[in-house]
mmCIF file of C-alpha atoms in Angstrom:
data_model
loop_
_atom_site.group_PDB
_atom_site.id
_atom_site.type_symbol
_atom_site.label_atom_id
_atom_site.label_comp_id
_atom_site.label_asym_id
_atom_site.label_seq_id
_atom_site.Cartn_x
_atom_site.Cartn_y
_atom_site.Cartn_z
ATOM 1 C CA MET D 1 0.000 0.000 0.000
ATOM 2 C CA ARG D 2 1.518 3.291 -1.079
ATOM 3 C CA THR D 3 1.973 6.023 1.491
ATOM 4 C CA ASN D 4 -0.321 8.475 -0.303
ATOM 5 C CA GLN D 5 -3.164 5.960 -0.257
ATOM 6 C CA GLN D 6 -2.523 5.340 3.413
ATOM 7 C CA LYS D 7 -2.656 9.067 4.116
ATOM 8 C CA ILE D 8 -5.974 9.344 2.296
ATOM 9 C CA ALA D 9 -7.360 6.404 4.270
ATOM 10 C CA TYR D 10 -6.112 7.961 7.512
ATOM 11 C CA ALA D 11 -7.626 11.347 6.638
ATOM 12 C CA LEU D 12 -10.988 9.849 5.640
ATOM 13 C CA PHE D 13 -11.147 7.732 8.797
ATOM 14 C CA THR D 14 -10.277 10.772 10.920
ATOM 15 C CA VAL D 15 -12.962 12.935 9.303
ATOM 16 C CA LEU D 16 -15.576 10.204 9.804
ATOM 17 C CA SER D 17 -14.459 9.708 13.403
ATOM 18 C CA PHE D 18 -14.726 13.378 14.238
ATOM 19 C CA GLY D 19 -17.996 13.522 12.337
ATOM 20 C CA LEU D 20 -19.320 11.208 15.043
ATOM 21 C CA VAL D 21 -18.202 13.812 17.587
ATOM 22 C CA GLY D 22 -20.604 16.243 15.919
ATOM 23 C CA VAL D 23 -23.326 13.603 15.896
ATOM 24 C CA GLY D 24 -22.658 12.972 19.588
ATOM 25 C CA ILE D 25 -23.261 16.637 20.342
ATOM 26 C CA VAL D 26 -26.719 16.547 18.764
ATOM 27 C CA LEU D 27 -28.420 13.154 19.099
ATOM 28 C CA PRO D 28 -27.762 12.178 22.751
ATOM 29 C CA SER D 29 -28.849 15.574 24.070
ATOM 30 C CA TRP D 30 -32.102 15.531 22.101
ATOM 31 C CA ILE D 31 -32.973 11.936 23.039
ATOM 32 C CA SER D 32 -31.950 12.529 26.668
ATOM 33 C CA PHE D 33 -34.352 15.462 26.846
ATOM 34 C CA GLN D 34 -37.172 13.358 25.410
ATOM 35 C CA VAL D 35 -36.494 10.547 27.898
ATOM 36 C CA GLY D 36 -35.859 12.509 31.094
ATOM 37 C CA GLY D 37 -35.828 16.258 30.458
ATOM 38 C CA SER D 38 -33.052 18.735 31.127
ATOM 39 C CA LYS D 39 -31.953 16.967 34.309
ATOM 40 C CA LEU D 40 -31.112 13.812 32.378
ATOM 41 C CA VAL D 41 -29.294 15.823 29.693
ATOM 42 C CA GLY D 42 -27.153 17.361 32.419
ATOM 43 C CA LEU D 43 -26.554 13.994 34.094
ATOM 44 C CA VAL D 44 -25.477 12.359 30.824
ATOM 45 C CA LEU D 45 -23.148 15.278 30.092
ATOM 46 C CA LEU D 46 -21.687 15.131 33.609
ATOM 47 C CA THR D 47 -21.055 11.378 33.606
ATOM 48 C CA SER D 48 -19.531 11.396 30.116
ATOM 49 C CA SER D 49 -17.260 14.320 31.027
ATOM 50 C CA LEU D 50 -16.119 12.659 34.265
ATOM 51 C CA ALA D 51 -15.574 9.397 32.408
ATOM 52 C CA GLY D 52 -13.444 11.203 29.856
ATOM 53 C CA VAL D 53 -11.247 12.661 32.592
ATOM 54 C CA LEU D 54 -10.994 9.543 34.760
ATOM 55 C CA LEU D 55 -10.577 6.992 31.969
ATOM 56 C CA ALA D 56 -8.189 9.015 29.778
ATOM 57 C CA PRO D 57 -5.090 7.742 31.690
ATOM 58 C CA VAL D 58 -6.303 4.152 31.211
ATOM 59 C CA ALA D 59 -6.874 4.790 27.510
ATOM 60 C CA GLY D 60 -3.430 6.362 27.140
ATOM 61 C CA HIS D 61 -1.768 3.396 28.834
ATOM 62 C CA LEU D 62 -3.564 0.927 26.564
ATOM 63 C CA VAL D 63 -2.586 2.891 23.454
ATOM 64 C CA ASP D 64 1.067 2.915 24.545
ATOM 65 C CA LYS D 65 1.005 -0.797 25.288
ATOM 66 C CA TYR D 66 -0.757 -2.276 22.259
ATOM 67 C CA ASP D 67 -0.883 -1.913 18.489
ATOM 68 C CA ARG D 68 -2.311 1.521 17.617
ATOM 69 C CA ARG D 69 -4.255 0.259 14.606
ATOM 70 C CA ALA D 70 -5.990 -2.403 16.694
ATOM 71 C CA MET D 71 -6.688 0.113 19.455
ATOM 72 C CA SER D 72 -8.162 2.528 16.897
ATOM 73 C CA ALA D 73 -10.563 -0.201 15.815
ATOM 74 C CA ILE D 74 -11.489 -0.935 19.437
ATOM 75 C CA GLY D 75 -12.048 2.738 20.191
ATOM 76 C CA GLN D 76 -14.196 3.230 17.096
ATOM 77 C CA ALA D 77 -16.212 0.066 17.785
ATOM 78 C CA THR D 78 -16.817 1.229 21.363
ATOM 79 C CA ARG D 79 -18.147 4.552 20.090
ATOM 80 C CA ALA D 80 -20.369 2.788 17.542
ATOM 81 C CA GLY D 81 -21.793 0.599 20.301
ATOM 82 C CA ALA D 82 -22.419 3.669 22.435
ATOM 83 C CA MET D 83 -24.349 5.332 19.598
ATOM 84 C CA LEU D 84 -26.377 2.147 19.178
ATOM 85 C CA MET D 85 -27.383 2.398 22.847
ATOM 86 C CA VAL D 86 -28.566 5.961 22.215
ATOM 87 C CA GLY D 87 -30.943 4.603 19.564
ATOM 88 C CA PHE D 88 -32.229 1.874 21.879
ATOM 89 C CA ALA D 89 -32.852 4.429 24.618
ATOM 90 C CA ASP D 90 -35.307 6.385 22.477
ATOM 91 C CA GLY D 91 -37.952 3.643 22.495
ATOM 92 C CA SER D 92 -37.282 2.244 25.968
ATOM 93 C CA SER D 93 -38.959 2.882 29.294
ATOM 94 C CA ALA D 94 -37.778 5.881 31.310
ATOM 95 C CA LEU D 95 -35.507 3.903 33.654
ATOM 96 C CA ILE D 96 -33.970 1.701 30.955
ATOM 97 C CA GLY D 97 -33.548 4.716 28.692
ATOM 98 C CA GLU D 98 -31.737 6.670 31.403
ATOM 99 C CA ILE D 99 -29.384 3.758 32.112
ATOM 100 C CA LEU D 100 -28.637 3.250 28.416
ATOM 101 C CA LEU D 101 -27.896 6.938 27.879
ATOM 102 C CA ILE D 102 -25.580 7.168 30.886
ATOM 103 C CA VAL D 103 -23.706 3.987 29.906
ATOM 104 C CA SER D 104 -23.548 5.287 26.331
ATOM 105 C CA GLY D 105 -21.995 8.547 27.488
ATOM 106 C CA ILE D 106 -19.338 6.709 29.487
ATOM 107 C CA GLY D 107 -18.594 4.270 26.666
ATOM 108 C CA GLY D 108 -18.422 7.023 24.063
ATOM 109 C CA ALA D 109 -15.996 9.064 26.166
ATOM 110 C CA PHE D 110 -13.736 6.057 26.758
ATOM 111 C CA GLY D 111 -13.829 5.033 23.104
ATOM 112 C CA PHE D 112 -12.940 8.538 21.972
ATOM 113 C CA ALA D 113 -10.020 8.709 24.433
ATOM 114 C CA ILE D 114 -8.635 5.459 23.005
ATOM 115 C CA LEU D 115 -9.189 6.601 19.438
ATOM 116 C CA ALA D 116 -7.602 10.035 19.887
ATOM 117 C CA GLY D 117 -4.394 8.559 21.297
ATOM 118 C CA SER D 118 -4.266 5.807 18.687
ATOM 119 C CA LEU D 119 -4.676 8.220 15.789
ATOM 120 C CA GLY D 120 -1.798 10.313 17.089
ATOM 121 C CA GLY D 121 0.428 7.246 17.198
ATOM 122 C CA LEU D 122 -0.609 6.160 13.698
ATOM 123 C CA LEU D 123 0.173 9.611 12.341
ATOM 124 C CA GLN D 124 3.727 9.399 13.669
ATOM 125 C CA ARG D 125 4.098 5.999 12.033
ATOM 126 C CA LEU D 126 2.582 7.118 8.737
ATOM 127 C CA VAL D 127 4.053 10.589 8.149
ATOM 128 C CA PRO D 128 7.803 11.406 8.152
ATOM 129 C CA ALA D 129 8.946 13.856 10.823
ATOM 130 C CA GLU D 130 9.719 16.622 8.314
ATOM 131 C CA GLU D 131 6.152 16.481 6.919
ATOM 132 C CA ARG D 132 4.347 15.919 10.222
ATOM 133 C CA ALA D 133 3.693 19.532 11.215
ATOM 134 C CA GLY D 134 2.033 20.465 7.919
ATOM 135 C CA PHE D 135 0.015 17.251 7.780
ATOM 136 C CA SER D 136 -1.120 17.706 11.389
ATOM 137 C CA LEU D 137 -2.281 21.241 10.610
ATOM 138 C CA ARG D 138 -4.339 20.029 7.659
ATOM 139 C CA MET D 139 -5.803 17.241 9.773
ATOM 140 C CA SER D 140 -6.717 19.753 12.476
ATOM 141 C CA VAL D 141 -8.832 21.642 9.929
ATOM 142 C CA ALA D 142 -10.258 18.341 8.678
ATOM 143 C CA LYS D 143 -11.305 17.414 12.218
ATOM 144 C CA GLN D 144 -13.158 20.700 12.659
ATOM 145 C CA VAL D 145 -14.880 20.260 9.311
ATOM 146 C CA GLY D 146 -15.728 16.682 10.306
ATOM 147 C CA ILE D 147 -17.352 17.863 13.543
ATOM 148 C CA ALA D 148 -19.349 20.499 11.664
ATOM 149 C CA CYS D 149 -20.430 17.999 9.008
ATOM 150 C CA GLY D 150 -21.390 15.472 11.679
ATOM 151 C CA THR D 151 -23.495 18.076 13.445
ATOM 152 C CA GLY D 152 -25.220 19.000 10.201
ATOM 153 C CA ALA D 153 -25.704 15.366 9.188
ATOM 154 C CA ALA D 154 -27.286 14.631 12.564
ATOM 155 C CA GLY D 155 -29.616 17.581 12.051
ATOM 156 C CA ILE D 156 -30.620 16.331 8.588
ATOM 157 C CA ALA D 157 -31.137 12.791 9.910
ATOM 158 C CA LEU D 158 -33.290 14.080 12.763
ATOM 159 C CA TYR D 159 -35.357 16.075 10.290
ATOM 160 C CA TYR D 160 -35.995 13.212 7.875
ATOM 161 C CA LEU D 161 -35.554 9.988 9.891
ATOM 162 C CA GLY D 162 -36.310 10.757 13.521
ATOM 163 C CA SER D 163 -34.197 10.114 16.622
ATOM 164 C CA SER D 164 -33.684 6.366 16.902
ATOM 165 C CA SER D 165 -33.301 5.735 13.147
ATOM 166 C CA ALA D 166 -30.663 8.475 12.981
ATOM 167 C CA ALA D 167 -28.742 6.885 15.844
ATOM 168 C CA TYR D 168 -28.825 3.449 14.171
ATOM 169 C CA LEU D 169 -27.645 4.950 10.893
ATOM 170 C CA PHE D 170 -24.631 6.697 12.413
ATOM 171 C CA SER D 171 -23.756 3.640 14.472
ATOM 172 C CA ALA D 172 -23.645 1.584 11.267
ATOM 173 C CA ILE D 173 -21.511 4.193 9.490
ATOM 174 C CA THR D 174 -19.093 4.184 12.418
ATOM 175 C CA PHE D 175 -18.768 0.392 12.324
ATOM 176 C CA ILE D 176 -18.221 0.414 8.552
ATOM 177 C CA SER D 177 -15.500 3.077 8.813
ATOM 178 C CA ILE D 178 -13.345 0.631 10.780
ATOM 179 C CA GLY D 179 -12.623 -1.094 7.453
ATOM 180 C CA LEU D 180 -10.448 1.873 6.448
ATOM 181 C CA LEU D 181 -7.963 0.885 9.166
ATOM 182 C CA ARG D 182 -6.997 -2.208 7.177
ATOM 183 C CA MET D 183 -5.172 0.125 4.773
ATOM 184 C CA LEU D 184 -2.966 1.525 7.541
ATOM 185 C CA PRO D 185 0.264 -0.014 8.867
ATOM 186 C CA THR D 186 0.400 -1.735 12.211
ATOM 187 C CA SER D 187 2.094 0.364 14.854
ATOM 188 C CA GLN D 188 3.399 -1.553 17.827
ATOM 189 C CA SER D 189 4.693 1.008 20.297
ATOM 190 C CA HIS D 190 7.181 -1.286 22.022
ATOM 191 C CA SER D 191 9.730 -3.425 20.258
ATOM 192 C CA ARG D 192 11.152 -6.577 21.790
ATOM 193 C CA GLY D 193 13.585 -5.917 24.551
ATOM 194 C CA THR D 194 12.037 -2.573 25.434
ATOM 195 C CA VAL D 195 11.035 -2.223 29.062
ATOM 196 C CA LYS D 196 7.324 -1.464 29.278
ATOM 197 C CA VAL D 197 6.442 1.413 31.563
ATOM 198 C CA SER D 198 3.828 0.767 34.239
ATOM 199 C CA PHE D 199 0.460 2.507 34.300
ATOM 200 C CA LEU D 200 1.395 4.772 37.228
ATOM 201 C CA ALA D 201 4.828 5.641 35.858
ATOM 202 C CA SER D 202 3.525 6.531 32.394
ATOM 203 C CA ASN D 203 0.875 8.866 33.808
ATOM 204 C CA LEU D 204 3.331 10.511 36.189
ATOM 205 C CA GLU D 205 5.590 11.156 33.211
ATOM 206 C CA ALA D 206 2.659 12.775 31.390
ATOM 207 C CA LEU D 207 2.034 15.009 34.412
ATOM 208 C CA ARG D 208 5.685 15.997 34.558
ATOM 209 C CA TYR D 209 5.555 16.844 30.846
ATOM 210 C CA PHE D 210 2.683 19.259 31.458
ATOM 211 C CA LEU D 211 4.595 20.854 34.311
ATOM 212 C CA ARG D 212 7.636 21.323 32.066
ATOM 213 C CA HIS D 213 5.515 22.697 29.207
ATOM 214 C CA PRO D 214 2.767 24.910 30.688
ATOM 215 C CA GLU D 215 1.800 26.159 27.224
ATOM 216 C CA CYS D 216 0.653 22.619 26.349
ATOM 217 C CA PHE D 217 -1.351 22.416 29.559
ATOM 218 C CA ALA D 218 -2.967 25.788 28.783
ATOM 219 C CA ALA D 219 -3.913 24.635 25.291
ATOM 220 C CA VAL D 220 -5.531 21.455 26.634
ATOM 221 C CA LEU D 221 -7.326 23.363 29.398
ATOM 222 C CA PHE D 222 -8.809 26.071 27.186
ATOM 223 C CA THR D 223 -9.776 23.608 24.452
ATOM 224 C CA GLY D 224 -11.631 21.585 27.059
ATOM 225 C CA LEU D 225 -13.352 24.680 28.426
ATOM 226 C CA SER D 226 -14.419 25.772 24.949
ATOM 227 C CA TYR D 227 -15.884 22.356 24.226
ATOM 228 C CA SER D 228 -17.683 22.439 27.597
ATOM 229 C CA ILE D 229 -19.296 25.762 26.683
ATOM 230 C CA LEU D 230 -20.496 24.207 23.434
ATOM 231 C CA GLN D 231 -21.956 21.304 25.378
ATOM 232 C CA VAL D 232 -23.744 23.654 27.796
ATOM 233 C CA THR D 233 -25.441 25.515 24.942
ATOM 234 C CA ASN D 234 -26.537 22.188 23.510
ATOM 235 C CA LEU D 235 -27.848 21.226 26.940
ATOM 236 C CA LEU D 236 -30.197 24.232 26.847
ATOM 237 C CA LEU D 237 -31.308 23.980 23.219
ATOM 238 C CA PRO D 238 -33.608 20.888 23.360
ATOM 239 C CA GLY D 239 -35.633 22.399 26.194
ATOM 240 C CA PHE D 240 -35.857 25.734 24.390
ATOM 241 C CA VAL D 241 -37.057 24.076 21.182
ATOM 242 C CA THR D 242 -39.654 21.949 22.979
ATOM 243 C CA ASN D 243 -40.946 24.304 25.674
ATOM 244 C CA SER D 244 -40.571 27.767 24.151
ATOM 245 C CA LEU D 245 -40.830 27.127 20.412
ATOM 246 C CA HIS D 246 -43.108 24.058 20.708
ATOM 247 C CA GLY D 247 -41.048 22.349 18.042
ATOM 248 C CA ASP D 248 -39.990 18.759 17.445
ATOM 249 C CA SER D 249 -36.892 16.961 16.201
ATOM 250 C CA SER D 250 -37.193 18.540 12.747
ATOM 251 C CA LEU D 251 -36.849 22.071 14.177
ATOM 252 C CA PHE D 252 -33.991 20.984 16.431
ATOM 253 C CA GLY D 253 -32.316 19.376 13.425
ATOM 254 C CA THR D 254 -32.755 22.547 11.378
ATOM 255 C CA LEU D 255 -31.070 24.662 14.059
ATOM 256 C CA GLU D 256 -28.198 22.185 14.282
ATOM 257 C CA MET D 257 -27.784 22.264 10.492
ATOM 258 C CA VAL D 258 -27.466 26.053 10.607
ATOM 259 C CA ALA D 259 -24.869 25.774 13.371
ATOM 260 C CA ALA D 260 -22.985 23.177 11.343
ATOM 261 C CA LEU D 261 -22.811 25.432 8.299
ATOM 262 C CA ALA D 262 -21.395 28.236 10.433
ATOM 263 C CA GLY D 263 -18.890 25.841 12.011
ATOM 264 C CA ALA D 264 -17.705 24.501 8.667
ATOM 265 C CA ALA D 265 -17.336 28.033 7.276
ATOM 266 C CA SER D 266 -15.315 29.051 10.335
ATOM 267 C CA ALA D 267 -13.004 26.047 10.030
ATOM 268 C CA LEU D 268 -12.352 26.752 6.350
ATOM 269 C CA LEU D 269 -11.737 30.422 7.111
ATOM 270 C CA LEU D 270 -9.189 29.547 9.780
ATOM 271 C CA SER D 271 -7.321 27.276 7.375
ATOM 272 C CA GLY D 272 -5.828 30.373 5.754
ATOM 273 C CA LYS D 273 -2.532 31.338 7.394
ATOM 274 C CA ARG D 274 -3.139 35.082 7.188
ATOM 275 C CA VAL D 275 -6.573 34.918 8.811
ATOM 276 C CA ALA D 276 -5.374 32.450 11.438
ATOM 277 C CA GLU D 277 -2.495 34.767 12.405
ATOM 278 C CA ILE D 278 -4.796 37.794 12.667
ATOM 279 C CA LEU D 279 -7.204 35.902 14.909
ATOM 280 C CA ARG D 280 -4.358 34.467 16.998
ATOM 281 C CA ARG D 281 -3.283 38.000 17.935
ATOM 282 C CA ARG D 282 -6.838 38.771 19.035
ATOM 283 C CA THR D 283 -7.581 35.668 21.074
ATOM 284 C CA THR D 284 -8.594 37.586 24.195
ATOM 285 C CA THR D 285 -11.004 39.808 22.246
ATOM 286 C CA ILE D 286 -12.572 36.806 20.556
ATOM 287 C CA LEU D 287 -13.090 35.043 23.891
ATOM 288 C CA VAL D 288 -14.707 38.138 25.425
ATOM 289 C CA VAL D 289 -17.043 38.626 22.449
ATOM 290 C CA SER D 290 -17.984 34.962 22.521
ATOM 291 C CA ALA D 291 -18.781 35.112 26.229
ATOM 292 C CA LEU D 292 -20.885 38.257 25.845
ATOM 293 C CA SER D 293 -22.737 36.702 22.902
ATOM 294 C CA LEU D 294 -23.515 33.591 24.932
ATOM 295 C CA ILE D 295 -24.851 35.727 27.790
ATOM 296 C CA ALA D 296 -26.946 37.887 25.442
ATOM 297 C CA PHE D 297 -28.547 34.982 23.590
ATOM 298 C CA SER D 298 -29.147 33.059 26.811
#
């Protein structure tokens, strides 16, 4: 398999994987609201967020220990199974639906943690060091476009198919995308004779790395906060659509499609170096305007 074909397969798999991130922003929140209202939406968001934090060290250790291609498949399959549970929850009783949604949130967070680490390892295996920075930048834009497209696709599916059918569809797409991994090289992180680092030691080393490089810690922290703000707005939207606008899944899907178009346009705009540099120098202003906008629209 030629390297260019492998890069295309890697890029397509990454876009599809991050498309499911966009789907996961839309579908679980809407179905959670239908099953148990805003309280359940908040509970699902809380448990998935805590799971992401608590299980990330476990995911990182597994990725370091085993073949990255196999771990990517496991992570993607876990996320597909989690999305399948979201579909089952829509037609279940209140208690069963709540349990399925909470377990789905935990499973999805764990699967994504495994997948994110595995993709990083595969990229290092696939792309030479001198090309890695440019390729990573392009993949960063592709991930943002994937999230936007996933959000829009979820909105379209909600509009035309309804909640559970949309969840089943995206679960199937996620399972099918695993086939792209067959085109990628295996990537065993430890060769024979290499001493394997223990779970505690590897995570302590990661902590020490953050302490030595505070700029990396700041980037992770603020990215997480930004994503949390996005999740909070999505927590409020289903209740607003149902209670204030008296709409259904088609209206919710329409709003998410509009948001997806804006997100995709923003990602493409930021892909230009000149625009990205201008915005980088005005990060504080952008954050303040975003916060004030959120307060005003709330």
